Coordinates of C-alpha atoms in Angstrom, one line a residue:
X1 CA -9.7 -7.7 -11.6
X2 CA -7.3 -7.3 -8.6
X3 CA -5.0 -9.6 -7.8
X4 CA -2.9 -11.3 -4.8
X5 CA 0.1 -14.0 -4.4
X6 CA -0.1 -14.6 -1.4
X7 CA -0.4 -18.1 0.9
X8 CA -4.4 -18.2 1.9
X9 CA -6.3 -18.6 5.3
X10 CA -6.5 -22.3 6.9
X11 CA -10.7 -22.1 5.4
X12 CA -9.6 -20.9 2.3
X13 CA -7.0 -24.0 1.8
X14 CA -10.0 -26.3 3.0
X15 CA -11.8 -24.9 0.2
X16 CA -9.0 -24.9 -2.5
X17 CA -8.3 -28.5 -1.5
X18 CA -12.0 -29.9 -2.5
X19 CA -12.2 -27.9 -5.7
X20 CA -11.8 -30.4 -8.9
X21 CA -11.5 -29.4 -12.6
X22 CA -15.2 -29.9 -12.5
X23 CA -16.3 -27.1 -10.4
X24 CA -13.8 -24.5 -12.0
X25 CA -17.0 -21.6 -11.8
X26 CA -16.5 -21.3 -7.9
X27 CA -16.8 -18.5 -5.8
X28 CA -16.7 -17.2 -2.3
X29 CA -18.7 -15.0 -0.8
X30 CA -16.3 -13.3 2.2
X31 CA -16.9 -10.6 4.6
X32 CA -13.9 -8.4 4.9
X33 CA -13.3 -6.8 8.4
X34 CA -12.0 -3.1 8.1
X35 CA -7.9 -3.3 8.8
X36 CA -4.8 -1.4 8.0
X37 CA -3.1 -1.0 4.4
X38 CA -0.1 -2.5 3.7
X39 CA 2.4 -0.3 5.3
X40 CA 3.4 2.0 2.0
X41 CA 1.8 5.2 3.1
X42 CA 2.3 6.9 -1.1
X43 CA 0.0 4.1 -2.4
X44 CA -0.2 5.5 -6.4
X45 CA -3.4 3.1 -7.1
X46 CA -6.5 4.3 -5.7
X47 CA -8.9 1.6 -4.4
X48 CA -11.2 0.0 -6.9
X49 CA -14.7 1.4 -6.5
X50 CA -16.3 -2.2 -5.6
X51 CA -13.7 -3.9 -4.6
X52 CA -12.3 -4.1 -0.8
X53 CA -8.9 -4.5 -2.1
X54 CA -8.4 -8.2 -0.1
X55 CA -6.6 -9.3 -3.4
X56 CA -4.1 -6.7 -3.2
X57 CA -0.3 -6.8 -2.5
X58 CA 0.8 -6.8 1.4
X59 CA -4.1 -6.9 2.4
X60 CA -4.2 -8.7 6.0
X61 CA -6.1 -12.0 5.1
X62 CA -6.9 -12.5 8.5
X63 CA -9.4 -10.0 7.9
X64 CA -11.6 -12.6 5.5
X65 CA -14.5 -14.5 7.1
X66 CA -16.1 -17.3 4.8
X67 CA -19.7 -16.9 4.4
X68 CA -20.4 -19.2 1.6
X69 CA -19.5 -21.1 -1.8
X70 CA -21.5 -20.6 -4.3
X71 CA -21.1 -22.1 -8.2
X72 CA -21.9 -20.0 -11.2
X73 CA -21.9 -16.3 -11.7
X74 CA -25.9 -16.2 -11.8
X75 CA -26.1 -17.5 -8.3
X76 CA -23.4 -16.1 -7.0
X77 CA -24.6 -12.7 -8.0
X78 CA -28.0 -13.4 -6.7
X79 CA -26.2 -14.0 -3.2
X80 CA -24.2 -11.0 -3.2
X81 CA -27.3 -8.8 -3.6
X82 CA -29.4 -11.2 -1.1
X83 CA -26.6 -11.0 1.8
X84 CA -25.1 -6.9 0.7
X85 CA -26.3 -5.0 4.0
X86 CA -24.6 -1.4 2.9
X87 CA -22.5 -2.0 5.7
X88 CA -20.3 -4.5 6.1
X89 CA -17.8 -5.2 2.9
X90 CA -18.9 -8.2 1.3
X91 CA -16.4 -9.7 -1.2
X92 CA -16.9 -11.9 -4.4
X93 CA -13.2 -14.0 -4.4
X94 CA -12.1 -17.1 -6.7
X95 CA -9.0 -19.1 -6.0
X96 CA -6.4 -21.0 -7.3
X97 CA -3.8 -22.0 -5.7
X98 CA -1.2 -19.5 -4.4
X99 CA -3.7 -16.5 -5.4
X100 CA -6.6 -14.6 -4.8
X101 CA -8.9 -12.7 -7.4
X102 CA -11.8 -10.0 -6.6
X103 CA -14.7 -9.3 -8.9
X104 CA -17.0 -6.6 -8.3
X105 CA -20.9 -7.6 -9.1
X106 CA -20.9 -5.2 -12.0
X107 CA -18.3 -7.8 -13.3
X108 CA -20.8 -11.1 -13.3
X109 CA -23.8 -8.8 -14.0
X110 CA -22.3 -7.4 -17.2
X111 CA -21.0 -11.4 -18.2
X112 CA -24.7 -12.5 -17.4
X113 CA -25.6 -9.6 -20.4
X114 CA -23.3 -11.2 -22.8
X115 CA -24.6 -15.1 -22.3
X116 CA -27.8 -16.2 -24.4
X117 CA -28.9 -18.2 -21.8
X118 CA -29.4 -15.7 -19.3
X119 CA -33.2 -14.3 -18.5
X120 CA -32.2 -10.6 -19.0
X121 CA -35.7 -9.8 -17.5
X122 CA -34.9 -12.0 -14.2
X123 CA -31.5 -10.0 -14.1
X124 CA -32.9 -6.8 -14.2
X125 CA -35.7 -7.0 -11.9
X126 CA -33.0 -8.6 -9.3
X127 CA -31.1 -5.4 -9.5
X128 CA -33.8 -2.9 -9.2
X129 CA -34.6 -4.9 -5.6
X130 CA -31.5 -3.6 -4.9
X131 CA -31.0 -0.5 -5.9
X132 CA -34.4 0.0 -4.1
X133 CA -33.4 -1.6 -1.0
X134 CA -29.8 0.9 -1.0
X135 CA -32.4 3.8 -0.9
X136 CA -35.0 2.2 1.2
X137 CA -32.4 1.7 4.0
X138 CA -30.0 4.6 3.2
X139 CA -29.2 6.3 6.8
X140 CA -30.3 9.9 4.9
X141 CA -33.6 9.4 3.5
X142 CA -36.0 10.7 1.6
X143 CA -34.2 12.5 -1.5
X144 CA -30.7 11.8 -0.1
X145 CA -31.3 8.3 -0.1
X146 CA -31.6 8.0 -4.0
X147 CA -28.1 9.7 -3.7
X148 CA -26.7 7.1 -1.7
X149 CA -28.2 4.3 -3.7
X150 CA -26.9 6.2 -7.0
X151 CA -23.5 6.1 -5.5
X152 CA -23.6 2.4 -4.5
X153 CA -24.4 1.3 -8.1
X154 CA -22.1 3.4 -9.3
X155 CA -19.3 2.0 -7.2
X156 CA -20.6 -2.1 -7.4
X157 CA -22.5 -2.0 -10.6
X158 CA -20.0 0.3 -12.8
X159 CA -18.5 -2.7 -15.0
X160 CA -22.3 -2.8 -16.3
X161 CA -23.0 0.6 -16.7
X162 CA -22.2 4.0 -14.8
X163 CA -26.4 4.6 -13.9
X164 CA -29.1 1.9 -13.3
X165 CA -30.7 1.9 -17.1
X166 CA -33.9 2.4 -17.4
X167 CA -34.9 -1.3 -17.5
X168 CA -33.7 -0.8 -13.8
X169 CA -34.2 2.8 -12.7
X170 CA -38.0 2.5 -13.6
X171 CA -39.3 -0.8 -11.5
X172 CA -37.3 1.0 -8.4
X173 CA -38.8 3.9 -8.5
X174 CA -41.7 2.4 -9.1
X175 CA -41.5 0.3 -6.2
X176 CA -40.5 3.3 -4.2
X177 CA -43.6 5.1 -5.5
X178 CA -41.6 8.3 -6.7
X179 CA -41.6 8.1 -10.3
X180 CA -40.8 11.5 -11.2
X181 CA -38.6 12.8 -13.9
X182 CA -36.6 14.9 -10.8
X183 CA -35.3 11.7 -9.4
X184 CA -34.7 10.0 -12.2
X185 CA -32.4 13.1 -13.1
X186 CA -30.8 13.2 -10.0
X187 CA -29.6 9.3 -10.1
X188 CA -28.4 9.9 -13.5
X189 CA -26.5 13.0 -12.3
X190 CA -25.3 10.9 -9.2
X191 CA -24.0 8.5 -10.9
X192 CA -22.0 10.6 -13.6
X193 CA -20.8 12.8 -10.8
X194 CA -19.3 9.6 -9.1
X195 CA -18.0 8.2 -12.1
X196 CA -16.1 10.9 -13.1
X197 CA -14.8 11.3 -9.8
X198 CA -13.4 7.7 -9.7
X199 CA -12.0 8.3 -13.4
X200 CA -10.0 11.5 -11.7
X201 CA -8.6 8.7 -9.1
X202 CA -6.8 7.1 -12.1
X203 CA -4.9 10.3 -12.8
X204 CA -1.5 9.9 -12.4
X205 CA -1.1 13.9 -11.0
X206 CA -3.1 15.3 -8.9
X207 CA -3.0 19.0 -7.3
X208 CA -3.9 18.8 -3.7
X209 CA -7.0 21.1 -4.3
X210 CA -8.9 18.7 -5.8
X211 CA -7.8 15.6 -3.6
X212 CA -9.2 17.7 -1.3
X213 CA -12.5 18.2 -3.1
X214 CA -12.8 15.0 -3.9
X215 CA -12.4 13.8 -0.5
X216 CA -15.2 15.9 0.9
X217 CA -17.2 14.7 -1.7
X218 CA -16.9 11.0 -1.3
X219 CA -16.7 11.8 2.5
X220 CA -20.4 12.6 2.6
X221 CA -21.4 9.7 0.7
X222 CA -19.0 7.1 2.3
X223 CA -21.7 6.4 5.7
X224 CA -24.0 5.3 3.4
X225 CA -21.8 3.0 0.9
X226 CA -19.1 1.3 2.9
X227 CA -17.3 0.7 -0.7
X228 CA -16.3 4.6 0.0
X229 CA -14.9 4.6 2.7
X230 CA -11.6 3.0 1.5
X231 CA -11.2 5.9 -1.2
X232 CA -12.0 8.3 1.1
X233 CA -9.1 6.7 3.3
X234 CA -6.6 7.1 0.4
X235 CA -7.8 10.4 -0.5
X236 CA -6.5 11.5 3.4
X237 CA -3.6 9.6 3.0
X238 CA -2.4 11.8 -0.7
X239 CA -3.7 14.8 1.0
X240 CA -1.6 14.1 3.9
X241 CA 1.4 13.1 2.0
X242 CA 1.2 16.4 -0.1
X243 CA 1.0 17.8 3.4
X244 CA 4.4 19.0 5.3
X245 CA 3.4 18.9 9.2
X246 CA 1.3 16.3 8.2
X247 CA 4.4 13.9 7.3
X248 CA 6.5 15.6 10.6
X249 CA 3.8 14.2 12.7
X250 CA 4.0 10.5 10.3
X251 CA 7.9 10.6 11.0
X252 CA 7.5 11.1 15.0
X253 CA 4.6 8.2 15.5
X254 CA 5.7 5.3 12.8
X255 CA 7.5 2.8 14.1
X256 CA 10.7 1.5 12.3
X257 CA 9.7 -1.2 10.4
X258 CA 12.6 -1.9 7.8
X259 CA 13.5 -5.1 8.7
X260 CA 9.6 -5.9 7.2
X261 CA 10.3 -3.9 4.4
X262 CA 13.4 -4.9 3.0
X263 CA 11.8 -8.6 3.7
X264 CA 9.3 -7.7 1.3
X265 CA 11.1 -6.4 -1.2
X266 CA 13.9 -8.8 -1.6
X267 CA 14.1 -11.1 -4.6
X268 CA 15.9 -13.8 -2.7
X269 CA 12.6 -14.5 -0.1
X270 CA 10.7 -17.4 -1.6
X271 CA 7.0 -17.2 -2.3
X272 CA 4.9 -17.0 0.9
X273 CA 7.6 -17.4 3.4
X274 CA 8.3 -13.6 4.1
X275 CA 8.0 -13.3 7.8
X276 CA 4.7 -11.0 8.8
X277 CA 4.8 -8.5 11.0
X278 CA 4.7 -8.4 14.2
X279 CA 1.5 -7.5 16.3
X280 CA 3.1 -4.3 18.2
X281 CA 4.6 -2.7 15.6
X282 CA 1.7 -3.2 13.3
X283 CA -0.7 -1.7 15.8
X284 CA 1.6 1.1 16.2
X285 CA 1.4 1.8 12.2
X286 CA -2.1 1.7 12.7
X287 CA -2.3 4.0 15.1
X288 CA 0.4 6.2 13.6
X289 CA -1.8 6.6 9.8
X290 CA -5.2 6.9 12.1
X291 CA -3.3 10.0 13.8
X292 CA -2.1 11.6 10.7
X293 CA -6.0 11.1 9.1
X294 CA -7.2 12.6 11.8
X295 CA -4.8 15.4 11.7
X296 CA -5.8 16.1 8.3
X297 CA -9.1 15.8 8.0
X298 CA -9.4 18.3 10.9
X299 CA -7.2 20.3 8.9
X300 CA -9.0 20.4 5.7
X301 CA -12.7 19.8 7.6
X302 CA -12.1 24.0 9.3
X303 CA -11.2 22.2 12.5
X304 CA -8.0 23.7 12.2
X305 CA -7.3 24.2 16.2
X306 CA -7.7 20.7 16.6
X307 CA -5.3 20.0 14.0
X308 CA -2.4 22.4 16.4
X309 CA -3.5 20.4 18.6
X310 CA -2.4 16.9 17.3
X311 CA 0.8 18.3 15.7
X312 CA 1.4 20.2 19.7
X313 CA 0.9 17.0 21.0
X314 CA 4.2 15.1 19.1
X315 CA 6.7 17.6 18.1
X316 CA 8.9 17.0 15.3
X317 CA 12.8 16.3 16.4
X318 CA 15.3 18.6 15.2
X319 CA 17.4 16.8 13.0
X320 CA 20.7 15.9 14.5
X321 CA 23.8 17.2 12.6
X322 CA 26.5 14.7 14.3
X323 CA 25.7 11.3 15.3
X324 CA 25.9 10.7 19.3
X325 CA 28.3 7.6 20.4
X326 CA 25.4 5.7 21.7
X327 CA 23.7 6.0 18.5
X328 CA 27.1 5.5 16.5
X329 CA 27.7 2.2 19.0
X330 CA 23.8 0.8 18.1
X331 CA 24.0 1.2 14.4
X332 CA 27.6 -0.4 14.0
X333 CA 25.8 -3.6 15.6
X334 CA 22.5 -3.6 14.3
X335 CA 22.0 -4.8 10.5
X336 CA 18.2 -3.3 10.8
X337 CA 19.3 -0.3 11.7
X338 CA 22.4 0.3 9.3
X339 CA 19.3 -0.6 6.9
X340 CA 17.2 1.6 8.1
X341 CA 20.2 5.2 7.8
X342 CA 20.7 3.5 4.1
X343 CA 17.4 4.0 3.2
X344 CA 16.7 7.4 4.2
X345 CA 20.0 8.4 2.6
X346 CA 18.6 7.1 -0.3
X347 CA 15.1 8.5 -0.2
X348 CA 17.0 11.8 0.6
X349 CA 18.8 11.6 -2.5
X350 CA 16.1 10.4 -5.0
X351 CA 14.2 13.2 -4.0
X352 CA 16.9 15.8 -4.6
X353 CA 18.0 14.3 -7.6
X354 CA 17.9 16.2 -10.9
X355 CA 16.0 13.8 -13.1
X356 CA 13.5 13.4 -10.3
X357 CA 10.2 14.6 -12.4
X358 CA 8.0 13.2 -10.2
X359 CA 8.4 15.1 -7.6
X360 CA 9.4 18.1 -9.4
X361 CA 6.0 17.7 -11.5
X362 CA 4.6 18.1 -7.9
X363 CA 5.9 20.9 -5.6
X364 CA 3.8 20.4 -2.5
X365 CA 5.1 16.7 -2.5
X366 CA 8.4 17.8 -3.1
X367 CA 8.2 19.8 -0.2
X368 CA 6.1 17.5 2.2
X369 CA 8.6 14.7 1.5
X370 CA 11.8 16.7 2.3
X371 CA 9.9 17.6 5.4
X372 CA 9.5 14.0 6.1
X373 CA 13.0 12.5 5.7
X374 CA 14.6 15.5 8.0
X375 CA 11.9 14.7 10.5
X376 CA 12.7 11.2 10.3
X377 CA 16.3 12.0 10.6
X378 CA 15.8 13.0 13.9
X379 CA 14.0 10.5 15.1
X380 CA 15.7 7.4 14.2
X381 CA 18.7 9.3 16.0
X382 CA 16.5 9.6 19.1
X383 CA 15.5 5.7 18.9
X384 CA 19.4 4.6 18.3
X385 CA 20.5 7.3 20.8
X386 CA 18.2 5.4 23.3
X387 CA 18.7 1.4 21.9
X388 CA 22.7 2.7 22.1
X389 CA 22.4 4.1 25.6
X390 CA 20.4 0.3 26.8
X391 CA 22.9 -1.9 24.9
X392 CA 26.0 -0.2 25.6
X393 CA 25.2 1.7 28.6
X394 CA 28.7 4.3 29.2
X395 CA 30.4 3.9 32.6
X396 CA 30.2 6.7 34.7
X397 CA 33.2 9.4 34.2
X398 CA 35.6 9.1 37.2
X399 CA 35.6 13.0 37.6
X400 CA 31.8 13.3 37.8
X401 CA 30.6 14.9 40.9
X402 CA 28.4 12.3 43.1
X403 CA 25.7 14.9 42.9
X404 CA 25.4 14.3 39.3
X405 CA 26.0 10.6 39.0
X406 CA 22.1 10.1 39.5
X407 CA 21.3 12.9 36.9
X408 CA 23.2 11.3 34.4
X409 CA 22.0 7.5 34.8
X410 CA 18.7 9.2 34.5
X411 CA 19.2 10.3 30.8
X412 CA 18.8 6.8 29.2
X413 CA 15.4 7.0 30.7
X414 CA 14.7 10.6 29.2
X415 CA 15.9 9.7 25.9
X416 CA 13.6 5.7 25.5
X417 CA 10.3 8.4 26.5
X418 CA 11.9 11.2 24.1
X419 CA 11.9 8.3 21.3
X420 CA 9.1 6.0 22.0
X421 CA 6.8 8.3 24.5
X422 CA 6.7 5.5 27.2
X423 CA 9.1 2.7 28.3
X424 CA 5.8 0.3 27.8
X425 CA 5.5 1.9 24.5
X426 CA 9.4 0.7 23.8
X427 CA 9.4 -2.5 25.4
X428 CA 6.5 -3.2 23.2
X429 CA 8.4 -2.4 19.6
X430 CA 11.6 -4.4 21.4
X431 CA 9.4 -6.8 22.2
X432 CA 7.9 -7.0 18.2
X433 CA 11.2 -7.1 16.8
X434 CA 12.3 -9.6 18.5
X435 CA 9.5 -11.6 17.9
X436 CA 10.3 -10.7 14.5
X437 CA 13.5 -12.2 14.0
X438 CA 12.8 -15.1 15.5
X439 CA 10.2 -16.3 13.0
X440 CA 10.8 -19.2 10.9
X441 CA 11.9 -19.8 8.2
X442 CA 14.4 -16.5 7.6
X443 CA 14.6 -14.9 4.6
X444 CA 18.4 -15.7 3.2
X445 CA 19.5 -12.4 3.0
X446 CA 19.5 -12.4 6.6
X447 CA 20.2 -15.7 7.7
X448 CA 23.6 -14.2 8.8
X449 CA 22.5 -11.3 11.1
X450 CA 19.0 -12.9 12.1
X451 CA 20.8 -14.3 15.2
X452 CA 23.0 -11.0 16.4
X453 CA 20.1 -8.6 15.7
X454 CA 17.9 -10.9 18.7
X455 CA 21.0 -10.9 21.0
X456 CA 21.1 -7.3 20.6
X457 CA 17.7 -6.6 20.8
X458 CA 17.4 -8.6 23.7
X459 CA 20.1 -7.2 25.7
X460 CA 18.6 -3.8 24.9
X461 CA 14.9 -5.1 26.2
X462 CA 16.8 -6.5 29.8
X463 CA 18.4 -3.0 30.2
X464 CA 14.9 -1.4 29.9
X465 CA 13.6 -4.0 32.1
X466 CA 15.6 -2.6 34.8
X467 CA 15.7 0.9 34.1
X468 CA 11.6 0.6 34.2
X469 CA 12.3 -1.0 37.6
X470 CA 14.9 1.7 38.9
X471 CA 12.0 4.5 38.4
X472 CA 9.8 5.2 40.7
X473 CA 6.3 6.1 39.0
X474 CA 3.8 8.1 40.2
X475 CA 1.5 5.5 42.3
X476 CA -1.7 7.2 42.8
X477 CA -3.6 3.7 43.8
X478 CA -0.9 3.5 46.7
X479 CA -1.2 7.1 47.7
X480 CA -5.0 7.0 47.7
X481 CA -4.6 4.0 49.9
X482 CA -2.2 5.3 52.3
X483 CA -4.1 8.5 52.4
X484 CA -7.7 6.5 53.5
X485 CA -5.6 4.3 55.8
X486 CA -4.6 7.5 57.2
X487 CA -8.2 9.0 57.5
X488 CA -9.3 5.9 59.4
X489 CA -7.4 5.8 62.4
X490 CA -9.1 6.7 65.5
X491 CA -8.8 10.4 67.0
X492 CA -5.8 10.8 69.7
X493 CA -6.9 11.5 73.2
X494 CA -7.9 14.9 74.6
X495 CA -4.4 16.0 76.3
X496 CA -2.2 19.6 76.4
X497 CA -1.6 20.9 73.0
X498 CA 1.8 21.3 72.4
X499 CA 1.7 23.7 70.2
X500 CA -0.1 25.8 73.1
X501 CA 1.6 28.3 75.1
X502 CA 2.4 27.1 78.7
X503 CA 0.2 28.0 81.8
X504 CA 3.1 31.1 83.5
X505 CA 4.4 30.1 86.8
X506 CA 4.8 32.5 89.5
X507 CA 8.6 33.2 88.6
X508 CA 7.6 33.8 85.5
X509 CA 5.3 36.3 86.2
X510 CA 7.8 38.4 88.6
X511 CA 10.3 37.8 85.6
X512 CA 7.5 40.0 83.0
X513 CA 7.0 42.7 85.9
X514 CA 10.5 43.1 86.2
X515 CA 11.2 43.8 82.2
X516 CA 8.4 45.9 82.2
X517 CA 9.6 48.3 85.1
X518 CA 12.9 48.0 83.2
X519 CA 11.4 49.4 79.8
X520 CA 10.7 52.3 81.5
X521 CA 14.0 53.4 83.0
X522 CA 16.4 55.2 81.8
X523 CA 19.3 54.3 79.3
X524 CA 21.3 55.7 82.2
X525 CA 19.8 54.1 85.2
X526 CA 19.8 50.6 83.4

């Protein structure tokens, strides 16, 4: 059983304020919309088969929508099985205050077992209906579905028993009408397959051959059990982070997101009141872990010019080996980002530490990782280069030709697209930590930097204000528009062409015949 301290939803306090010692058995049925991790990319636990990991550490809660309460395992399992569509996630949560706890069905199915008062034969038969309804509306079909439905029970049902016994298997296939020793040998086989599989996930070290045969596996099976799909996600991400342009291409899209971090981790932050992150710079995380799946399961799927083509698209930085005044100028003025060199010195020198046996247990990790941090290197010296250059833009040298005074204003534009891509794509980070620091209440191991780091920030977002204004995009709207406006104006009147050669006058003519008599006569006679 998973579980989350963490301050709940506004429905979720509704609920937790009319519970009474008297209705202790309470559950809540959720529907969990598909999100973002928390923003560790080397998660070490693999996701529960069953679970949809809501009651972890750092899980978005916004994601939960309440479909119903419901009192008593019997009837709360009944529920899950009547409302489970093999699509969406649906989530079986208690509550208490401050917490969250996920239970799979397998959980209340194998508690049911163990009470005398349960009708065993009333249990059973409701989880045959299912497992013949997860092969019935399996996406494959005919002999894949079983497949499918094996998977799902081994996923939901495994705290009851890796397989459907035969109290279950038997009334499902006989409902089906395919009551055949070959099917009932190839759910069995299904459902040890998966189960071993999901005891390998517990392993502490993996090599990355089998992540990756493992992820193809659970791949295949993850359109047709939606409890898949968040192992399959994890299996990508330990692939990718045993992967070294995988984590070059990480280190280029991430955004810096320290401040969060270190909010998270400090002892000193009270329960609940660590500050969430902001909207831009979690969509950007987002969107940096969907690129790096995607680069890697094209990698590993034999789409491997496709996978160039991500890494092509966002080259790695080369790492810088001095540190640019701009850069030096941002970092002595910014806590987050004197945070943010700290770290990576650190994680540099864990990783090259001699009693580091974790890594050293795990080359390709090893190597990956050292990848990552020198990639990184580079590019937090791009983003400081470019904050520097905004904050504390340099005046222009005296001696500097006037030919190159334009050329050199226009390098703190270069180096905000060289760091962020686009100056939208910066103002919206600026814009998220900003937003960030001013959320209340602050932690109080920043209370004393909160207020410089949003000066700074915001003197930095007004300099890119006006350097996106100084540029002059590409309009192709107004150039269209000038270009029809152009089209339609009515034809000029029939007149001489100008370009046409004049009509020769009679002195002109006499002047011709008179070079031509001339090109005829002698050097001497001319």
């Amino acid at each position: 059983m998973s579980e989350q301290r963490a301050l709940l939803p506004d429905n979720f306090r509704t609920w937790l304020a009319e519970r009474d010692e008297r209705h202790q058995d309470t559950y809540a049925l959720v529907w969990v919309a598909q999100g973002s991790g928390p923003t560790s990319w080397a998660e070490p636990e693999a996701p529960r088969a069953g679970e949809t990991g809501i009651a972890r550490a750092g899980a978005d809660l916004t994601r939960l929508a309440l479909q119903e309460v419901t009192h008593g395992r019997a009837e709360t399992l009944r529920r899950w099985i009547q409302l489970d569509d093999g699509i969406r996630n649906l989530a079986i949560i208690t509550a208490a205050p401050g917490g969250l706890h996920e239970h799979t069905p397998g959980e209340l199915a194998a508690e049911l077992l163990l009470d005398p008062a349960t009708d065993e034969a009333r249990l059973t038969d409701l989880l045959a209906d299912w497992f013949s309804r997860r092969n019935a509306e399996a996406q494959q079909g005919l002999e894949l579905g079983w497949i499918a439905a094996a998977a799902a029970w081994t996923c939901h049902m495994r705290a009851l028993a890796s397989y459907p016994p035969p109290s279950v298997l038997g009334p499902s296939l006989e409902r089906a009408g395919e009551q055949d020793e070959a099917t009932e040998e190839l759910v069995v086989s299904t459902g040890l397959r998966i189960a071993d599989l999901l005891d390998r996930l517990e392993r502490a070290y993996r090599p990355r051959a089998e992540l990756i045969e493992d992820w193809h596996a659970v791949k295949a099976l993850s359109a047709d059990v939606p409890a898949l799909s968040g192992i399959a996600d994890w299996l990508l991400d330990q692939i990718a982070l045993r992967d070294a342009p995988a984590q070059q291409l990480r280190a280029v899209l991430e955004p810096d997101v320290t401040d969060f971090v270190r909010d998270r981790q400090a002892d000193s932050a009270p329960l609940g009141v660590a500050p969430a992150l902001d909207a831009p710079r979690a969509a950007h995380l987002a969107q940096a872990r969907k690129a790096v799946r995607a680069y890697t399961a094209d990698m590993y799927a034999g789409r491997e010019q496709e996978a160039r083509h991500l890494l092509d698209a966002f080259p790695a930085p080369a790492r810088a080996l001095s540190t640019s005044g701009p850069a030096a100028a941002w970092r002595r003025h910014s806590a987050t980002a004197q945070d943010a060199v700290e770290a990576l010195a650190t994680r540099r020198a864990a990783i090259t530490a001699e009693d580091s046996t974790d890594y050293f247990a795990d080359p390709e990790l090893l190597h990956a990782e050292t990848s990552y941090v020198a990639a990184r290197e580079g590019q937090l010296h791009l983003m400081h280069d470019a904050l520097g250059r905004l904050a504390f833009p340099n005046p222009t040298p005296g001696d500097l030709p006037d030919e190159l005074a334009p050329v050199a204003a226009a390098q703190t534009q270069r180096r905000v697209t060289e760091a962020y891509g686009t100056l939208e794509r910066a103002a919206q980070v600026l814009d998220g930590q900003i937003h960030y620091q001013l959320q209340q209440p602050v932690p109080a191991h920043r209370r004393a930097t909160a207020s410089p780091e949003t000066d700074l920030l915001t003197r930095a977002r007004g300099a890119l204000k006006d350097t996106a204004a100084a540029s002059v995009p590409f309009d192709e709207v107004h150039i269209r528009a000038r270009l029809q406006e152009a089209m339609a104006r009515p034809a000029t009147p029939a007149g001489p062409d100008p370009a046409a050669p004049a009509t020769p006058t009679a002195h002109d003519q006499a002047h011709t015949q008179s070079l031509a008599i001339g090109s005829v006569t002698s050097g001497v006679g001319r």
